[in-house]
Amino acid sequence: MSPVMGINHATSGAAVWLAATATLPAFGTDIFPLAPAGVLAGTLVCAGAALLPDADHHSGTIAHSVPVLGRLVARSIEEESGGHRHGAHTLLAAVLVTVGAVLLGRVTTTVPVLGLVPLGPAIATMALICFAVKARSLVQRWGTAWLVGLASAVAVLVFAPDTSGWFPVAVGLGFVTHLVGDLLTVEGIPSLIWPIQVRPPRAWRRTPALRSVWKGNGYIAVPLLGHAGSLREHLLGVALGLYCVYAFGTVALQALHLDVLPH
Ligand SMILES: [Zn+2]
């Protein structure tokens, strides 16, 4: 069974980040100060991070990122985590990945001209944006996707050099958005307290309506979208995509106005 399509995961990651940073009053203010450039860079990082859980799937987008090596890495993650939609589709994995992003955020180096640059976030941004543009089918070839990733990483370094605050937040939010997306399908995700997998009692398992929410194998689902790849999933993907274009465009205009146009 194929998971929610990569394109819809990437779109939902971008939409959630834009909604959180551009719309909520708590963001972009004293609590979470974020310049428009940070919002735009974070959109791409969050979209890419929303693909990460499917790294456990050897036919997923990430598995195809680098010839041979990508598939080997995906296959070993699949085996380590117990297979697709197991360990990598859990809150535990989300916490580990976010902690990893915090640590990666501290990896810096000094480069001539630019000075101190966040090397860790730059490399992670390159990989995540490469996955994001490939999943959105914005480019056809992986070579082109890596080039777009590299160009984006350079842009992030030049225009939004202060990655320390928003980078781990974008990675963690993207990862959790993926879990929510899969939760909304019939197939569902493992228990929220994985690796502890609690199975429902027998009487529960006999009732189809209850069984579809909390499954015999301990998986949980809120199957509003039906099966993965359904018409409902596609319609939601299109709606979120339109929102992304609107919100990204608005913030981009804001960024140009603040940084380029004198006033
Ligand atoms: Zn998934």
Tab-separated table of C-alpha atoms and ligand atoms in Angstrom:
chain	number	residue	atom	x	y	z
A	1	MET	CA	0.000	0.000	0.000
A	2	SER	CA	1.481	3.321	-1.036
A	3	PRO	CA	1.690	6.026	1.630
A	4	VAL	CA	0.259	9.524	1.232
A	5	MET	CA	1.983	10.825	-1.887
A	6	GLY	CA	5.258	12.678	-1.347
A	7	ILE	CA	3.887	15.706	-3.173
A	8	ASN	CA	1.040	16.083	-0.643
A	9	HIS	CA	3.339	15.586	2.351
A	10	ALA	CA	5.690	18.321	1.089
A	11	THR	CA	2.769	20.674	0.375
A	12	SER	CA	1.219	20.144	3.815
A	13	GLY	CA	4.595	20.773	5.482
A	14	ALA	CA	4.969	24.077	3.610
A	15	ALA	CA	1.348	25.064	4.375
A	16	VAL	CA	1.647	24.329	8.109
A	17	TRP	CA	4.876	26.351	8.368
A	18	LEU	CA	3.394	29.312	6.465
A	19	ALA	CA	0.209	29.189	8.562
A	20	ALA	CA	2.213	29.027	11.789
A	21	THR	CA	4.753	31.738	10.973
A	22	ALA	CA	2.869	34.126	8.723
A	23	THR	CA	-0.600	34.009	10.260
A	24	LEU	CA	-0.420	33.241	13.974
A	25	PRO	CA	0.108	36.391	16.044
A	26	ALA	CA	2.591	34.598	18.356
A	27	PHE	CA	5.052	34.217	15.498
A	28	GLY	CA	6.943	37.026	13.894
A	29	THR	CA	6.690	38.920	17.174
A	30	ASP	CA	8.622	38.959	20.440
A	31	ILE	CA	7.966	35.270	21.192
A	32	PHE	CA	9.297	33.946	17.897
A	33	PRO	CA	10.956	36.752	15.963
A	34	LEU	CA	11.324	35.769	12.340
A	35	ALA	CA	12.253	37.939	9.365
A	36	PRO	CA	10.413	37.294	6.051
A	37	ALA	CA	13.584	35.618	4.709
A	38	GLY	CA	13.448	33.164	7.618
A	39	VAL	CA	9.765	32.441	6.866
A	40	LEU	CA	10.573	31.698	3.198
A	41	ALA	CA	13.645	29.556	3.950
A	42	GLY	CA	11.747	27.714	6.695
A	43	THR	CA	8.925	26.936	4.231
A	44	LEU	CA	11.329	24.951	2.059
A	45	VAL	CA	12.991	23.229	5.024
A	46	CYS	CA	9.608	22.295	6.551
A	47	ALA	CA	8.382	20.923	3.189
A	48	GLY	CA	11.515	18.787	2.906
A	49	ALA	CA	11.291	17.608	6.535
A	50	ALA	CA	7.689	16.529	5.892
A	51	LEU	CA	9.158	13.836	3.611
A	52	LEU	CA	11.616	12.485	6.186
A	53	PRO	CA	9.414	9.796	7.814
A	54	ASP	CA	9.057	8.054	4.445
A	55	ALA	CA	12.849	7.579	4.388
A	56	ASP	CA	11.904	4.196	5.866
A	57	HIS	CA	10.244	3.269	2.575
A	58	HIS	CA	12.643	1.933	-0.033
A	59	SER	CA	10.381	3.097	-2.872
A	60	GLY	CA	9.821	6.541	-1.273
A	61	THR	CA	11.096	9.859	-2.675
A	62	ILE	CA	14.202	9.912	-0.474
A	63	ALA	CA	15.149	6.370	-1.515
A	64	HIS	CA	15.571	7.667	-5.081
A	65	SER	CA	17.558	10.782	-4.135
A	66	VAL	CA	21.024	9.357	-4.734
A	67	PRO	CA	21.455	6.409	-7.124
A	68	VAL	CA	22.051	3.102	-5.282
A	69	LEU	CA	23.112	4.799	-2.015
A	70	GLY	CA	19.670	6.341	-1.361
A	71	ARG	CA	17.985	2.980	-1.740
A	72	LEU	CA	20.548	1.286	0.523
A	73	VAL	CA	20.076	3.957	3.221
A	74	ALA	CA	16.269	3.752	2.963
A	75	ARG	CA	16.357	-0.037	3.112
A	76	SER	CA	18.536	-0.028	6.242
A	77	ILE	CA	16.300	2.592	7.941
A	78	GLU	CA	13.332	0.411	6.972
A	79	GLU	CA	14.942	-2.614	8.618
A	80	GLU	CA	16.243	-0.743	11.694
A	81	SER	CA	12.867	0.855	12.399
A	82	GLY	CA	10.914	-2.359	11.794
A	83	GLY	CA	9.587	-1.564	8.306
A	84	HIS	CA	7.567	1.175	6.603
A	85	ARG	CA	5.197	3.097	8.879
A	86	HIS	CA	6.760	1.688	12.023
A	87	GLY	CA	9.562	3.331	14.028
A	88	ALA	CA	10.109	6.263	11.661
A	89	HIS	CA	6.395	7.166	11.851
A	90	THR	CA	6.340	7.849	15.587
A	91	LEU	CA	6.579	10.734	18.052
A	92	LEU	CA	9.801	9.163	19.346
A	93	ALA	CA	11.349	9.542	15.865
A	94	ALA	CA	10.015	13.136	15.689
A	95	VAL	CA	11.750	13.969	18.988
A	96	LEU	CA	15.023	12.304	17.898
A	97	VAL	CA	15.021	14.120	14.531
A	98	THR	CA	14.288	17.472	16.218
A	99	VAL	CA	17.102	16.939	18.729
A	100	GLY	CA	19.332	16.046	15.764
A	101	ALA	CA	18.318	19.312	14.063
A	102	VAL	CA	19.147	21.284	17.233
A	103	LEU	CA	22.616	19.662	17.356
A	104	LEU	CA	23.111	20.132	13.601
A	105	GLY	CA	22.142	23.784	14.099
A	106	ARG	CA	25.227	24.222	16.266
A	107	VAL	CA	27.646	23.019	13.561
A	108	THR	CA	29.248	26.199	12.221
A	109	THR	CA	32.374	27.056	10.296
A	110	THR	CA	34.216	30.195	9.249
A	111	VAL	CA	34.285	30.951	5.536
A	112	PRO	CA	36.156	33.826	3.832
A	113	VAL	CA	33.851	36.762	2.897
A	114	LEU	CA	30.758	35.278	4.646
A	115	GLY	CA	32.411	34.887	8.075
A	116	LEU	CA	30.793	32.419	10.512
A	117	VAL	CA	28.249	30.278	8.616
A	118	PRO	CA	25.853	27.607	9.932
A	119	LEU	CA	27.352	24.638	8.060
A	120	GLY	CA	25.058	21.971	9.591
A	121	PRO	CA	21.758	23.701	8.704
A	122	ALA	CA	23.197	24.579	5.258
A	123	ILE	CA	23.912	20.932	4.375
A	124	ALA	CA	20.587	19.764	5.846
A	125	THR	CA	18.751	22.557	3.978
A	126	MET	CA	20.384	21.489	0.709
A	127	ALA	CA	19.243	17.874	1.178
A	128	LEU	CA	15.744	18.756	2.421
A	129	ILE	CA	15.056	21.277	-0.374
A	130	CYS	CA	16.348	18.795	-2.938
A	131	PHE	CA	13.780	16.256	-1.656
A	132	ALA	CA	11.043	18.903	-1.526
A	133	VAL	CA	11.393	20.116	-5.146
A	134	LYS	CA	11.675	16.529	-6.393
A	135	ALA	CA	8.567	15.466	-4.448
A	136	ARG	CA	6.623	18.454	-5.845
A	137	SER	CA	7.817	17.322	-9.309
A	138	LEU	CA	9.117	20.859	-9.823
A	139	VAL	CA	12.131	19.265	-11.464
A	140	GLN	CA	12.437	15.915	-13.219
A	141	ARG	CA	16.084	14.956	-12.659
A	142	TRP	CA	17.781	14.329	-9.317
A	143	GLY	CA	20.891	16.211	-10.526
A	144	THR	CA	18.749	19.326	-11.054
A	145	ALA	CA	17.083	18.806	-7.670
A	146	TRP	CA	20.484	18.747	-5.919
A	147	LEU	CA	21.484	21.952	-7.769
A	148	VAL	CA	18.256	23.675	-6.647
A	149	GLY	CA	19.011	22.453	-3.107
A	150	LEU	CA	22.525	23.862	-3.258
A	151	ALA	CA	21.312	27.223	-4.617
A	152	SER	CA	18.639	27.375	-1.870
A	153	ALA	CA	21.191	26.574	0.838
A	154	VAL	CA	23.401	29.414	-0.421
A	155	ALA	CA	20.370	31.748	-0.502
A	156	VAL	CA	19.473	30.732	3.071
A	157	LEU	CA	23.052	31.462	4.185
A	158	VAL	CA	23.114	34.866	2.517
A	159	PHE	CA	19.566	36.110	3.238
A	160	ALA	CA	18.652	34.285	6.476
A	161	PRO	CA	21.994	33.545	8.151
A	162	ASP	CA	20.457	33.319	11.633
A	163	THR	CA	19.208	29.738	11.346
A	164	SER	CA	19.619	28.882	15.030
A	165	GLY	CA	16.046	29.661	16.021
A	166	TRP	CA	13.828	28.554	13.185
A	167	PHE	CA	15.766	25.610	11.727
A	168	PRO	CA	14.969	22.897	14.356
A	169	VAL	CA	11.375	24.208	14.622
A	170	ALA	CA	10.892	23.837	10.847
A	171	VAL	CA	12.356	20.309	10.858
A	172	GLY	CA	10.267	19.150	13.849
A	173	LEU	CA	7.054	20.747	12.535
A	174	GLY	CA	7.526	19.186	9.080
A	175	PHE	CA	8.110	15.741	10.575
A	176	VAL	CA	4.989	15.928	12.773
A	177	THR	CA	2.913	17.241	9.831
A	178	HIS	CA	3.786	14.052	7.937
A	179	LEU	CA	2.602	11.904	10.879
A	180	VAL	CA	-0.700	13.822	11.015
A	181	GLY	CA	-1.135	13.365	7.249
A	182	ASP	CA	-0.709	9.592	7.511
A	183	LEU	CA	-2.933	9.513	10.631
A	184	LEU	CA	-5.770	10.913	8.477
A	185	THR	CA	-5.682	7.897	6.135
A	186	VAL	CA	-7.260	4.469	6.655
A	187	GLU	CA	-3.793	2.922	7.037
A	188	GLY	CA	-2.952	5.065	10.091
A	189	ILE	CA	0.282	5.203	12.115
A	190	PRO	CA	1.750	3.242	15.075
A	191	SER	CA	0.695	4.044	18.640
A	192	LEU	CA	1.760	7.501	19.871
A	193	ILE	CA	3.819	5.900	22.651
A	194	TRP	CA	5.690	3.571	20.233
A	195	PRO	CA	7.654	1.271	20.807
A	196	ILE	CA	4.887	0.409	23.294
A	197	GLN	CA	2.084	-0.839	21.050
A	198	VAL	CA	-1.190	-1.191	22.964
A	199	ARG	CA	-3.786	-3.433	21.295
A	200	PRO	CA	-7.506	-2.909	21.818
A	201	PRO	CA	-9.570	-5.554	23.683
A	202	ARG	CA	-11.366	-8.248	21.682
A	203	ALA	CA	-14.838	-6.645	21.964
A	204	TRP	CA	-13.413	-3.416	20.453
A	205	ARG	CA	-11.807	-5.298	17.572
A	206	ARG	CA	-15.169	-6.879	16.673
A	207	THR	CA	-16.801	-3.484	16.011
A	208	PRO	CA	-15.823	-2.154	12.547
A	209	ALA	CA	-16.269	1.562	13.419
A	210	LEU	CA	-14.064	1.278	16.512
A	211	ARG	CA	-11.581	-1.002	14.772
A	212	SER	CA	-10.966	1.569	12.029
A	213	VAL	CA	-9.774	4.134	14.635
A	214	TRP	CA	-7.776	1.835	16.931
A	215	LYS	CA	-6.709	-1.237	14.997
A	216	GLY	CA	-6.088	-4.823	16.034
A	217	ASN	CA	-2.317	-4.341	15.552
A	218	GLY	CA	-2.336	-1.265	17.829
A	219	TYR	CA	-2.197	1.309	14.979
A	220	ILE	CA	-4.355	4.429	15.253
A	221	ALA	CA	-6.145	6.379	12.496
A	222	VAL	CA	-8.591	9.249	12.004
A	223	PRO	CA	-9.459	8.122	8.454
A	224	LEU	CA	-11.010	11.390	7.199
A	225	LEU	CA	-9.077	11.185	3.918
A	226	GLY	CA	-9.980	7.579	3.133
A	227	HIS	CA	-7.258	5.405	1.628
A	228	ALA	CA	-3.830	6.859	0.815
A	229	GLY	CA	-3.944	8.400	-2.686
A	230	SER	CA	-7.733	9.022	-2.561
A	231	LEU	CA	-9.589	11.810	-4.386
A	232	ARG	CA	-10.077	13.553	-1.023
A	233	GLU	CA	-6.302	13.496	-0.452
A	234	HIS	CA	-5.714	15.025	-3.920
A	235	LEU	CA	-8.313	17.782	-3.350
A	236	LEU	CA	-6.795	18.665	0.029
A	237	GLY	CA	-3.349	18.687	-1.610
A	238	VAL	CA	-4.530	21.131	-4.291
A	239	ALA	CA	-6.206	23.415	-1.703
A	240	LEU	CA	-3.063	23.458	0.466
A	241	GLY	CA	-0.937	24.093	-2.650
A	242	LEU	CA	-3.041	27.156	-3.568
A	243	TYR	CA	-2.741	28.442	0.011
A	244	CYS	CA	1.065	27.983	-0.166
A	245	VAL	CA	1.322	29.995	-3.404
A	246	TYR	CA	-0.756	32.806	-1.862
A	247	ALA	CA	1.059	32.886	1.502
A	248	PHE	CA	4.579	32.396	0.047
A	249	GLY	CA	3.920	35.140	-2.538
A	250	THR	CA	2.671	37.540	0.140
A	251	VAL	CA	5.734	36.979	2.354
A	252	ALA	CA	8.088	37.177	-0.652
A	253	LEU	CA	6.629	40.583	-1.616
A	254	GLN	CA	7.036	41.668	2.002
A	255	ALA	CA	10.678	40.515	1.970
A	256	LEU	CA	11.398	42.387	-1.270
A	257	HIS	CA	9.742	45.497	0.096
A	258	LEU	CA	11.751	45.375	3.332
A	259	ASP	CA	15.120	44.410	1.907
A	260	VAL	CA	15.291	45.808	-1.610
A	261	LEU	CA	12.974	48.768	-1.996
A	262	PRO	CA	14.122	51.874	-0.152
A	263	HIS	CA	11.351	53.663	1.738
B	1	ZN	ZN	4.408	8.176	5.643
